[in-house]
């Protein structure tokens, strides 16, 4: 077993770290306060090559491996969750799904512009009445000649107002007894007639990230834009979530590191009765717990990255990493607020933002409860990962 990261991984970490600290951290408090996202960040992420990580060079990407993707997510979320969310949605849920499920023609057609950042991709599964219960979506696609006509509404869609293309899951056969077999996946252009979006305001966290609802009113989509076969939509969605959850799990480690980045200097500087609070054992216990969770979190996501690199389906392991790391990040942020005392309760210091941001990841891309149930089902032998589809890459 070899735990060492390559020189390339270290360089990628350095690049993503610098990007986060130079391009995101300086303006983040004001954006977060104003509940505003900055589209110029998306452009800069593309120019820095971050949006093509894990996409093969043949399709315009950097050709780097999945550990690299995890490292980028970790370092971006160390700066702010909103930047990592872009990676989760554009790279994880959208681009990697095209890489896994697309025909050669589709990969050539869509991936180069995604890898360069010329086009932004997003993912649309969740609906007002179907979140965890993804099998009960109602957005409908009806065949009409060489096209499909889409009608419905999706919500909690990251990059809803900026993405150029959406991976949309819709019902194509409402009469099939197994609902999961009655869905298909489509790549829908924002420019399509009948498409519209509306941002969601007043979020608890990830306030510098764009989230909203999207609407399909007789949106005509060419049949050539179907990703996977007719009836594959649920599997496309679930395997997309395998990619997305990996980016969320690795990003969560970045929040834990950010908590340490904030708490170590603060606790050495802040004095109680003439002693720095870093000398107090209860504070040390909290710092130790954060360091412990960072190490566990990295091991969990490195293992998933390795499984993805060797091409092994890892739905179980990715769920475990996402479940564990997101709860650990929330716990670390809570401890970071505790260490900062009253200063942790206002945005003069970044830790209150970490607390609000980390809470979201225990809801999106599979709630904490969904992952708890999945882990129990795997352990009890009630759920087994098998090959998704003959001829399809496993990851
Ligand atoms: N990859 C490929 N195929 C998969 C799969 C995966 N990871 N998981 C399941 N499948 C396949 C199964 O093999 C099965 O196929 P067969 O019938 O051929 O065997 C089929 O899909 C149905 O699978 P299940 O029986 O396991 O389905 P289920 O109904 O038990 O799934 C669930 C339940 C796992 C909880 C699932 O509904 C789930 O993950 N729900 C949470 C959804 C979620 O995470 N939503 C977040 C959306 S994204 C977001 O948050 C917003 C954003 O913008 C980021």
Short mmCIF file of C-alpha atoms and ligand atoms in Angstrom, two decimals:
data_model
loop_
_atom_site.label_atom_id
_atom_site.label_comp_id
_atom_site.label_asym_id
_atom_site.label_seq_id
_atom_site.Cartn_x
_atom_site.Cartn_y
_atom_site.Cartn_z
CA UNK A 1 0.00 0.00 0.00
CA UNK A 2 1.41 3.40 -0.99
CA UNK A 3 0.00 6.48 0.75
CA UNK A 4 2.34 9.01 -0.85
CA UNK A 5 0.96 11.73 -3.08
CA UNK A 6 2.83 12.37 -6.33
CA UNK A 7 4.67 15.60 -7.13
CA UNK A 8 1.79 16.34 -9.52
CA UNK A 9 -0.73 16.00 -6.67
CA UNK A 10 1.33 18.37 -4.51
CA UNK A 11 1.48 20.88 -7.36
CA UNK A 12 -2.28 20.64 -7.86
CA UNK A 13 -2.81 21.18 -4.12
CA UNK A 14 -0.57 24.25 -4.21
CA UNK A 15 -2.36 25.65 -7.29
CA UNK A 16 -5.85 25.09 -5.85
CA UNK A 17 -4.78 26.44 -2.43
CA UNK A 18 -3.36 29.62 -3.99
CA UNK A 19 -6.45 30.04 -6.15
CA UNK A 20 -8.72 29.75 -3.12
CA UNK A 21 -6.71 32.12 -0.93
CA UNK A 22 -6.07 34.71 -3.66
CA UNK A 23 -9.27 34.65 -5.70
CA UNK A 24 -11.95 33.64 -3.20
CA UNK A 25 -11.02 34.47 0.39
CA UNK A 26 -10.48 38.25 -0.05
CA UNK A 27 -14.03 38.97 -1.22
CA UNK A 28 -15.97 36.17 0.41
CA UNK A 29 -17.24 37.90 3.53
CA UNK A 30 -18.88 40.68 1.53
CA UNK A 31 -20.40 38.28 -1.02
CA UNK A 32 -21.68 36.08 1.79
CA UNK A 33 -23.16 39.06 3.64
CA UNK A 34 -24.86 40.28 0.47
CA UNK A 35 -26.09 36.78 -0.52
CA UNK A 36 -24.40 37.33 -3.88
CA UNK A 37 -22.37 35.10 -6.16
CA UNK A 38 -19.58 36.39 -8.39
CA UNK A 39 -19.71 34.94 -11.92
CA UNK A 40 -16.15 36.15 -12.58
CA UNK A 41 -14.94 33.43 -10.17
CA UNK A 42 -16.38 30.79 -12.51
CA UNK A 43 -14.45 32.29 -15.43
CA UNK A 44 -11.24 32.36 -13.38
CA UNK A 45 -11.72 28.73 -12.31
CA UNK A 46 -11.93 27.79 -15.99
CA UNK A 47 -8.80 29.82 -16.86
CA UNK A 48 -6.90 28.12 -14.01
CA UNK A 49 -7.74 24.70 -15.53
CA UNK A 50 -9.74 23.65 -12.46
CA UNK A 51 -12.90 22.84 -14.42
CA UNK A 52 -11.14 20.22 -16.55
CA UNK A 53 -9.63 18.18 -13.71
CA UNK A 54 -10.24 14.41 -14.16
CA UNK A 55 -11.38 14.91 -17.76
CA UNK A 56 -9.02 13.08 -20.19
CA UNK A 57 -6.79 15.21 -22.42
CA UNK A 58 -8.52 13.70 -25.46
CA UNK A 59 -11.62 15.70 -24.44
CA UNK A 60 -9.77 18.90 -23.55
CA UNK A 61 -9.23 18.18 -19.84
CA UNK A 62 -6.06 18.07 -17.76
CA UNK A 63 -5.97 14.26 -17.77
CA UNK A 64 -5.29 14.23 -14.03
CA UNK A 65 -6.68 11.50 -11.79
CA UNK A 66 -9.53 11.39 -9.26
CA UNK A 67 -7.27 12.03 -6.26
CA UNK A 68 -6.44 15.34 -7.98
CA UNK A 69 -10.14 16.17 -8.18
CA UNK A 70 -10.50 15.47 -4.44
CA UNK A 71 -7.49 17.65 -3.61
CA UNK A 72 -8.88 20.55 -5.67
CA UNK A 73 -12.23 20.24 -3.88
CA UNK A 74 -10.50 20.12 -0.49
CA UNK A 75 -8.46 23.26 -1.14
CA UNK A 76 -11.33 25.19 -2.72
CA UNK A 77 -13.67 24.44 0.17
CA UNK A 78 -10.92 25.53 2.56
CA UNK A 79 -11.56 28.97 0.99
CA UNK A 80 -15.35 28.75 0.64
CA UNK A 81 -17.97 26.10 0.07
CA UNK A 82 -19.44 28.01 -2.89
CA UNK A 83 -16.26 27.37 -4.94
CA UNK A 84 -16.29 23.65 -4.18
CA UNK A 85 -19.98 23.46 -5.09
CA UNK A 86 -19.04 24.61 -8.60
CA UNK A 87 -16.67 21.61 -8.85
CA UNK A 88 -19.35 19.26 -7.48
CA UNK A 89 -21.97 20.34 -9.95
CA UNK A 90 -20.00 21.23 -13.07
CA UNK A 91 -17.31 18.54 -12.82
CA UNK A 92 -18.77 15.82 -10.59
CA UNK A 93 -22.45 15.66 -11.43
CA UNK A 94 -22.39 16.96 -15.02
CA UNK A 95 -19.05 16.45 -16.83
CA UNK A 96 -18.12 13.10 -15.27
CA UNK A 97 -21.60 11.76 -16.05
CA UNK A 98 -21.07 12.60 -19.71
CA UNK A 99 -17.65 10.91 -19.54
CA UNK A 100 -19.23 7.78 -18.04
CA UNK A 101 -22.50 7.60 -19.98
CA UNK A 102 -21.92 9.58 -23.18
CA UNK A 103 -21.44 8.13 -26.65
CA UNK A 104 -18.14 9.06 -28.31
CA UNK A 105 -20.01 11.68 -30.34
CA UNK A 106 -21.57 13.19 -27.19
CA UNK A 107 -18.23 13.27 -25.35
CA UNK A 108 -16.56 15.05 -28.31
CA UNK A 109 -19.48 17.42 -28.56
CA UNK A 110 -19.83 18.49 -24.91
CA UNK A 111 -16.71 17.77 -22.88
CA UNK A 112 -14.10 20.15 -24.42
CA UNK A 113 -16.19 23.27 -23.73
CA UNK A 114 -16.92 22.02 -20.19
CA UNK A 115 -13.25 21.23 -19.51
CA UNK A 116 -12.13 24.69 -20.61
CA UNK A 117 -14.90 26.43 -18.67
CA UNK A 118 -16.30 27.93 -21.88
CA UNK A 119 -19.57 26.21 -20.94
CA UNK A 120 -20.85 25.50 -17.42
CA UNK A 121 -22.80 22.37 -16.58
CA UNK A 122 -25.35 21.65 -13.85
CA UNK A 123 -27.50 18.77 -12.61
CA UNK A 124 -31.27 18.69 -12.21
CA UNK A 125 -32.88 15.83 -10.32
CA UNK A 126 -34.58 17.29 -7.22
CA UNK A 127 -38.15 18.62 -7.45
CA UNK A 128 -40.41 20.45 -4.98
CA UNK A 129 -42.03 17.11 -4.06
CA UNK A 130 -39.11 14.72 -4.64
CA UNK A 131 -35.80 15.16 -2.80
CA UNK A 132 -34.55 12.01 -1.05
CA UNK A 133 -37.41 10.20 -2.77
CA UNK A 134 -35.76 10.69 -6.16
CA UNK A 135 -37.72 7.85 -7.74
CA UNK A 136 -40.92 9.90 -7.45
CA UNK A 137 -40.01 12.86 -9.69
CA UNK A 138 -42.72 14.12 -12.01
CA UNK A 139 -40.93 16.22 -14.68
CA UNK A 140 -42.21 14.63 -17.87
CA UNK A 141 -40.55 14.07 -21.25
CA UNK A 142 -42.78 13.03 -24.15
CA UNK A 143 -41.40 11.89 -27.51
CA UNK A 144 -42.32 14.02 -30.53
CA UNK A 145 -40.60 12.91 -33.76
CA UNK A 146 -36.86 13.44 -33.38
CA UNK A 147 -37.32 15.43 -30.18
CA UNK A 148 -38.54 15.09 -26.61
CA UNK A 149 -40.80 17.74 -25.07
CA UNK A 150 -40.04 18.49 -21.40
CA UNK A 151 -42.45 19.97 -18.86
CA UNK A 152 -41.91 20.39 -15.13
CA UNK A 153 -39.94 22.09 -12.39
CA UNK A 154 -36.66 21.30 -10.65
CA UNK A 155 -35.49 22.99 -7.48
CA UNK A 156 -32.37 23.41 -5.32
CA UNK A 157 -30.36 23.45 -8.51
CA UNK A 158 -26.83 24.79 -8.02
CA UNK A 159 -25.71 27.17 -10.81
CA UNK A 160 -29.34 27.47 -11.92
CA UNK A 161 -28.76 31.00 -13.19
CA UNK A 162 -25.28 30.53 -14.69
CA UNK A 163 -25.11 27.03 -16.18
CA UNK A 164 -25.22 26.76 -19.97
CA UNK A 165 -26.36 23.12 -19.95
CA UNK A 166 -28.30 20.96 -17.48
CA UNK A 167 -28.30 17.21 -17.00
CA UNK A 168 -32.02 16.74 -16.43
CA UNK A 169 -33.75 13.57 -15.22
CA UNK A 170 -37.33 13.21 -16.45
CA UNK A 171 -40.04 10.54 -16.56
CA UNK A 172 -40.32 9.02 -20.04
CA UNK A 173 -42.50 6.01 -19.16
CA UNK A 174 -44.94 6.78 -16.35
CA UNK A 175 -46.68 3.40 -16.69
CA UNK A 176 -43.74 1.13 -15.96
CA UNK A 177 -44.30 -0.76 -12.66
CA UNK A 178 -40.71 -0.06 -11.48
CA UNK A 179 -40.55 3.75 -11.45
CA UNK A 180 -36.73 3.79 -11.55
CA UNK A 181 -36.93 2.16 -15.00
CA UNK A 182 -39.28 4.82 -16.38
CA UNK A 183 -36.84 7.75 -16.36
CA UNK A 184 -34.32 9.08 -18.85
CA UNK A 185 -31.55 11.68 -18.75
CA UNK A 186 -31.22 14.64 -21.11
CA UNK A 187 -28.72 17.41 -21.71
CA UNK A 188 -30.80 20.58 -21.98
CA UNK A 189 -29.45 23.90 -23.23
CA UNK A 190 -30.31 27.03 -21.25
CA UNK A 191 -31.01 28.73 -24.60
CA UNK A 192 -33.91 26.33 -25.31
CA UNK A 193 -37.25 28.03 -25.80
CA UNK A 194 -39.50 27.48 -22.74
CA UNK A 195 -36.61 27.21 -20.28
CA UNK A 196 -36.42 29.64 -17.35
CA UNK A 197 -34.73 29.91 -13.94
CA UNK A 198 -35.29 31.73 -10.67
CA UNK A 199 -32.78 32.07 -7.79
CA UNK A 200 -33.56 30.95 -4.22
CA UNK A 201 -32.93 33.74 -1.67
CA UNK A 202 -32.40 33.65 2.09
CA UNK A 203 -30.27 30.50 2.40
CA UNK A 204 -28.71 29.62 5.76
CA UNK A 205 -25.33 28.91 4.14
CA UNK A 206 -23.40 28.80 0.85
CA UNK A 207 -24.71 32.31 0.33
CA UNK A 208 -22.03 33.12 -2.24
CA UNK A 209 -23.21 30.18 -4.33
CA UNK A 210 -26.03 30.43 -6.86
CA UNK A 211 -28.97 28.07 -6.21
CA UNK A 212 -32.45 28.18 -7.68
CA UNK A 213 -35.35 26.57 -9.47
CA UNK A 214 -35.53 25.82 -13.17
CA UNK A 215 -38.68 25.46 -15.24
CA UNK A 216 -39.49 23.59 -18.43
CA UNK A 217 -42.47 24.81 -20.40
CA UNK A 218 -42.70 22.67 -23.53
CA UNK A 219 -38.91 22.63 -23.87
CA UNK A 220 -37.95 20.79 -27.05
CA UNK A 221 -34.81 18.64 -26.68
CA UNK A 222 -33.29 16.68 -29.59
CA UNK A 223 -33.30 12.90 -29.07
CA UNK A 224 -29.53 13.03 -29.68
CA UNK A 225 -29.27 14.83 -26.30
CA UNK A 226 -30.42 11.78 -24.34
CA UNK A 227 -27.59 10.59 -22.08
CA UNK A 228 -27.64 6.80 -21.70
CA UNK A 229 -30.54 4.83 -23.12
CA UNK A 230 -34.27 5.31 -22.64
CA UNK A 231 -35.05 4.10 -19.12
CA UNK A 232 -31.47 4.63 -17.82
CA UNK A 233 -32.24 8.00 -16.19
CA UNK A 234 -32.33 6.83 -12.57
CA UNK A 235 -29.01 5.02 -12.97
CA UNK A 236 -27.47 8.07 -14.65
CA UNK A 237 -28.68 10.16 -11.69
CA UNK A 238 -27.37 7.76 -9.04
CA UNK A 239 -23.97 7.35 -10.69
CA UNK A 240 -23.77 11.14 -11.15
CA UNK A 241 -24.32 11.37 -7.39
CA UNK A 242 -21.44 8.93 -6.86
CA UNK A 243 -19.19 11.49 -8.59
CA UNK A 244 -20.79 14.45 -6.84
CA UNK A 245 -20.65 12.90 -3.38
CA UNK A 246 -16.93 12.28 -3.83
CA UNK A 247 -16.37 16.00 -4.37
CA UNK A 248 -18.55 16.83 -1.34
CA UNK A 249 -16.66 14.33 0.85
CA UNK A 250 -13.25 15.69 -0.14
CA UNK A 251 -14.43 19.28 0.16
CA UNK A 252 -15.63 18.66 3.72
CA UNK A 253 -12.02 17.95 4.72
CA UNK A 254 -11.21 21.48 3.52
CA UNK A 255 -13.71 22.94 6.01
CA UNK A 256 -12.05 21.00 8.83
CA UNK A 257 -8.65 22.36 7.75
CA UNK A 258 -10.10 25.88 7.52
CA UNK A 259 -11.36 25.51 11.10
CA UNK A 260 -7.83 24.57 12.19
CA UNK A 261 -6.40 27.46 10.14
CA UNK A 262 -8.66 29.82 12.09
CA UNK A 263 -8.44 28.22 15.55
CA UNK A 264 -4.70 27.64 15.87
CA UNK A 265 -3.58 31.30 15.63
CA UNK A 266 -6.67 32.50 17.50
CA UNK A 267 -6.18 30.13 20.43
CA UNK A 268 -2.47 30.99 20.66
CA UNK A 269 -3.24 34.70 20.66
CA UNK A 270 -6.37 34.91 22.80
CA UNK A 271 -5.58 35.01 26.50
CA UNK A 272 -7.67 34.07 29.52
CA UNK A 273 -6.24 35.06 32.92
CA UNK A 274 -2.93 35.81 31.21
CA UNK A 275 -2.67 32.39 29.52
CA UNK A 276 -3.33 31.67 25.82
CA UNK A 277 -6.44 29.52 25.52
CA UNK A 278 -4.33 27.08 23.45
CA UNK A 279 -2.83 25.98 26.77
CA UNK A 280 -6.25 24.93 28.10
CA UNK A 281 -6.93 21.22 27.84
CA UNK A 282 -10.57 21.58 26.77
CA UNK A 283 -9.46 23.77 23.84
CA UNK A 284 -6.69 21.31 23.03
CA UNK A 285 -9.24 18.52 23.01
CA UNK A 286 -11.26 20.35 20.36
CA UNK A 287 -8.17 21.05 18.23
CA UNK A 288 -7.10 17.40 18.53
CA UNK A 289 -10.56 16.25 17.48
CA UNK A 290 -10.43 18.44 14.35
CA UNK A 291 -6.98 17.09 13.43
CA UNK A 292 -8.24 13.54 13.96
CA UNK A 293 -11.26 14.13 11.68
CA UNK A 294 -9.10 15.75 8.98
CA UNK A 295 -6.86 12.67 8.89
CA UNK A 296 -9.79 10.21 8.87
CA UNK A 297 -11.55 12.30 6.24
CA UNK A 298 -8.53 12.33 3.95
CA UNK A 299 -8.04 8.58 4.25
CA UNK A 300 -11.70 8.00 3.39
CA UNK A 301 -11.66 10.17 0.30
CA UNK A 302 -8.20 9.04 -0.87
CA UNK A 303 -9.54 5.48 -0.81
CA UNK A 304 -12.51 6.48 -2.95
CA UNK A 305 -10.20 8.39 -5.33
CA UNK A 306 -8.04 5.28 -5.65
CA UNK A 307 -11.07 3.05 -6.32
CA UNK A 308 -12.18 5.47 -9.01
CA UNK A 309 -8.66 5.55 -10.47
CA UNK A 310 -8.60 1.75 -10.81
CA UNK A 311 -12.14 1.76 -12.22
CA UNK A 312 -14.05 0.02 -9.43
CA UNK A 313 -17.63 0.97 -8.58
CA UNK A 314 -17.54 2.55 -5.12
CA UNK A 315 -21.06 3.69 -4.28
CA UNK A 316 -20.75 2.21 -0.79
CA UNK A 317 -17.37 3.80 -0.05
CA UNK A 318 -18.34 7.19 -1.46
CA UNK A 319 -21.50 7.25 0.66
CA UNK A 320 -19.42 6.36 3.74
CA UNK A 321 -16.93 9.16 3.00
CA UNK A 322 -19.65 11.75 2.32
CA UNK A 323 -21.65 10.73 5.41
CA UNK A 324 -18.64 10.71 7.75
CA UNK A 325 -16.82 13.79 6.45
CA UNK A 326 -19.82 16.11 6.23
CA UNK A 327 -20.83 15.35 9.83
CA UNK A 328 -17.20 15.80 10.92
CA UNK A 329 -16.97 19.18 9.13
CA UNK A 330 -20.13 20.42 10.88
CA UNK A 331 -18.74 19.22 14.21
CA UNK A 332 -15.38 20.92 13.55
CA UNK A 333 -17.13 24.19 12.63
CA UNK A 334 -19.23 24.02 15.79
CA UNK A 335 -16.06 23.53 17.84
CA UNK A 336 -14.36 26.38 15.97
CA UNK A 337 -17.22 28.72 16.96
CA UNK A 338 -16.89 27.48 20.56
CA UNK A 339 -13.16 28.21 20.59
CA UNK A 340 -13.77 31.74 19.26
CA UNK A 341 -16.38 32.43 21.94
CA UNK A 342 -18.44 35.56 21.23
CA UNK A 343 -16.17 36.39 18.27
CA UNK A 344 -17.27 33.14 16.70
CA UNK A 345 -20.83 34.39 16.75
CA UNK A 346 -20.26 37.22 14.25
CA UNK A 347 -18.66 37.38 10.82
CA UNK A 348 -15.57 39.27 11.94
CA UNK A 349 -14.06 35.76 11.94
CA UNK A 350 -14.87 33.16 9.27
CA UNK A 351 -15.92 30.31 11.57
CA UNK A 352 -19.63 31.19 11.72
CA UNK A 353 -19.65 30.89 7.90
CA UNK A 354 -18.05 27.46 8.16
CA UNK A 355 -20.79 26.39 10.56
CA UNK A 356 -23.58 27.59 8.24
CA UNK A 357 -21.89 26.22 5.11
CA UNK A 358 -21.12 22.80 6.58
CA UNK A 359 -24.75 22.28 7.60
CA UNK A 360 -25.87 22.26 3.96
CA UNK A 361 -23.70 19.31 3.00
CA UNK A 362 -25.58 17.15 5.50
CA UNK A 363 -28.68 17.77 3.38
CA UNK A 364 -27.65 17.98 -0.29
CA UNK A 365 -26.38 15.03 -2.36
CA UNK A 366 -28.08 12.59 0.00
CA UNK A 367 -29.14 13.64 3.49
CA UNK A 368 -27.29 12.41 6.56
CA UNK A 369 -30.23 10.06 7.17
CA UNK A 370 -30.16 8.60 3.61
CA UNK A 371 -26.46 7.79 4.01
CA UNK A 372 -27.05 6.30 7.46
CA UNK A 373 -29.68 3.98 5.96
CA UNK A 374 -27.46 3.12 2.98
CA UNK A 375 -24.58 2.16 5.29
CA UNK A 376 -26.89 0.02 7.43
CA UNK A 377 -28.28 -1.70 4.33
CA UNK A 378 -24.77 -2.49 3.02
CA UNK A 379 -23.67 -3.83 6.40
CA UNK A 380 -26.80 -5.97 6.74
CA UNK A 381 -26.32 -7.40 3.26
CA UNK A 382 -29.55 -5.78 2.03
CA UNK A 383 -27.74 -3.68 -0.58
CA UNK A 384 -24.96 -4.82 -2.91
CA UNK A 385 -23.19 -2.78 -5.63
CA UNK A 386 -23.20 -4.62 -8.93
CA UNK A 387 -22.06 -3.57 -12.44
CA UNK A 388 -24.35 -0.74 -13.56
CA UNK A 389 -24.75 -1.70 -17.22
CA UNK A 390 -22.86 -4.04 -19.58
CA UNK A 391 -20.18 -2.11 -21.47
CA UNK A 392 -20.43 0.98 -19.25
CA UNK A 393 -17.31 2.17 -17.36
CA UNK A 394 -17.81 1.35 -13.64
CA UNK A 395 -16.97 4.92 -12.57
N1 LIG B 1 -25.04 3.89 -9.75
C1 LIG B 1 -25.69 3.25 -10.74
N2 LIG B 1 -26.88 2.61 -10.57
C2 LIG B 1 -27.42 2.64 -9.36
C3 LIG B 1 -26.83 3.30 -8.28
C4 LIG B 1 -25.58 3.94 -8.51
N3 LIG B 1 -24.94 4.58 -7.54
N4 LIG B 1 -27.62 3.19 -7.20
C5 LIG B 1 -28.68 2.46 -7.58
N5 LIG B 1 -28.56 2.13 -8.89
C6 LIG B 1 -29.47 1.31 -9.68
C7 LIG B 1 -29.73 -0.02 -8.98
O1 LIG B 1 -28.76 -0.97 -9.33
C8 LIG B 1 -31.12 -0.37 -9.47
O2 LIG B 1 -31.01 -0.94 -10.78
P1 LIG B 1 -31.63 -2.41 -11.07
O3 LIG B 1 -33.12 -2.27 -10.81
O4 LIG B 1 -31.28 -2.66 -12.50
O5 LIG B 1 -30.98 -3.33 -10.09
C9 LIG B 1 -31.80 0.98 -9.62
O6 LIG B 1 -30.76 1.96 -9.75
C10 LIG B 1 -32.65 1.31 -8.42
O7 LIG B 1 -31.78 1.30 -7.30
P2 LIG B 1 -32.28 1.15 -5.81
O8 LIG B 1 -33.28 0.03 -5.72
O9 LIG B 1 -31.08 1.11 -4.95
O10 LIG B 1 -33.07 2.49 -5.60
P3 LIG B 1 -33.69 2.99 -4.31
O11 LIG B 1 -35.05 3.49 -4.64
O12 LIG B 1 -33.52 2.00 -3.19
O13 LIG B 1 -32.73 4.25 -4.00
C11 LIG B 1 -31.86 5.95 -2.62
C12 LIG B 1 -32.90 4.91 -2.85
C13 LIG B 1 -30.48 5.31 -2.68
C14 LIG B 1 -32.09 6.49 -1.26
C15 LIG B 1 -31.89 7.03 -3.71
O14 LIG B 1 -33.21 7.40 -3.98
C16 LIG B 1 -31.10 8.25 -3.26
O15 LIG B 1 -29.86 8.24 -3.30
N6 LIG B 1 -31.80 9.33 -2.88
C17 LIG B 1 -31.14 10.59 -2.56
C18 LIG B 1 -31.14 11.46 -3.77
C19 LIG B 1 -30.16 12.59 -3.65
O16 LIG B 1 -29.03 12.42 -3.21
N7 LIG B 1 -30.57 13.76 -4.10
C20 LIG B 1 -29.70 14.92 -4.13
C21 LIG B 1 -29.81 15.55 -5.50
S1 LIG B 1 -28.52 16.66 -6.01
C22 LIG B 1 -28.60 18.01 -5.04
O17 LIG B 1 -28.54 17.85 -3.86
C23 LIG B 1 -28.72 19.40 -5.61
C24 LIG B 1 -27.52 19.94 -6.32
O18 LIG B 1 -27.63 20.79 -7.18
C25 LIG B 1 -26.19 19.47 -5.97
#
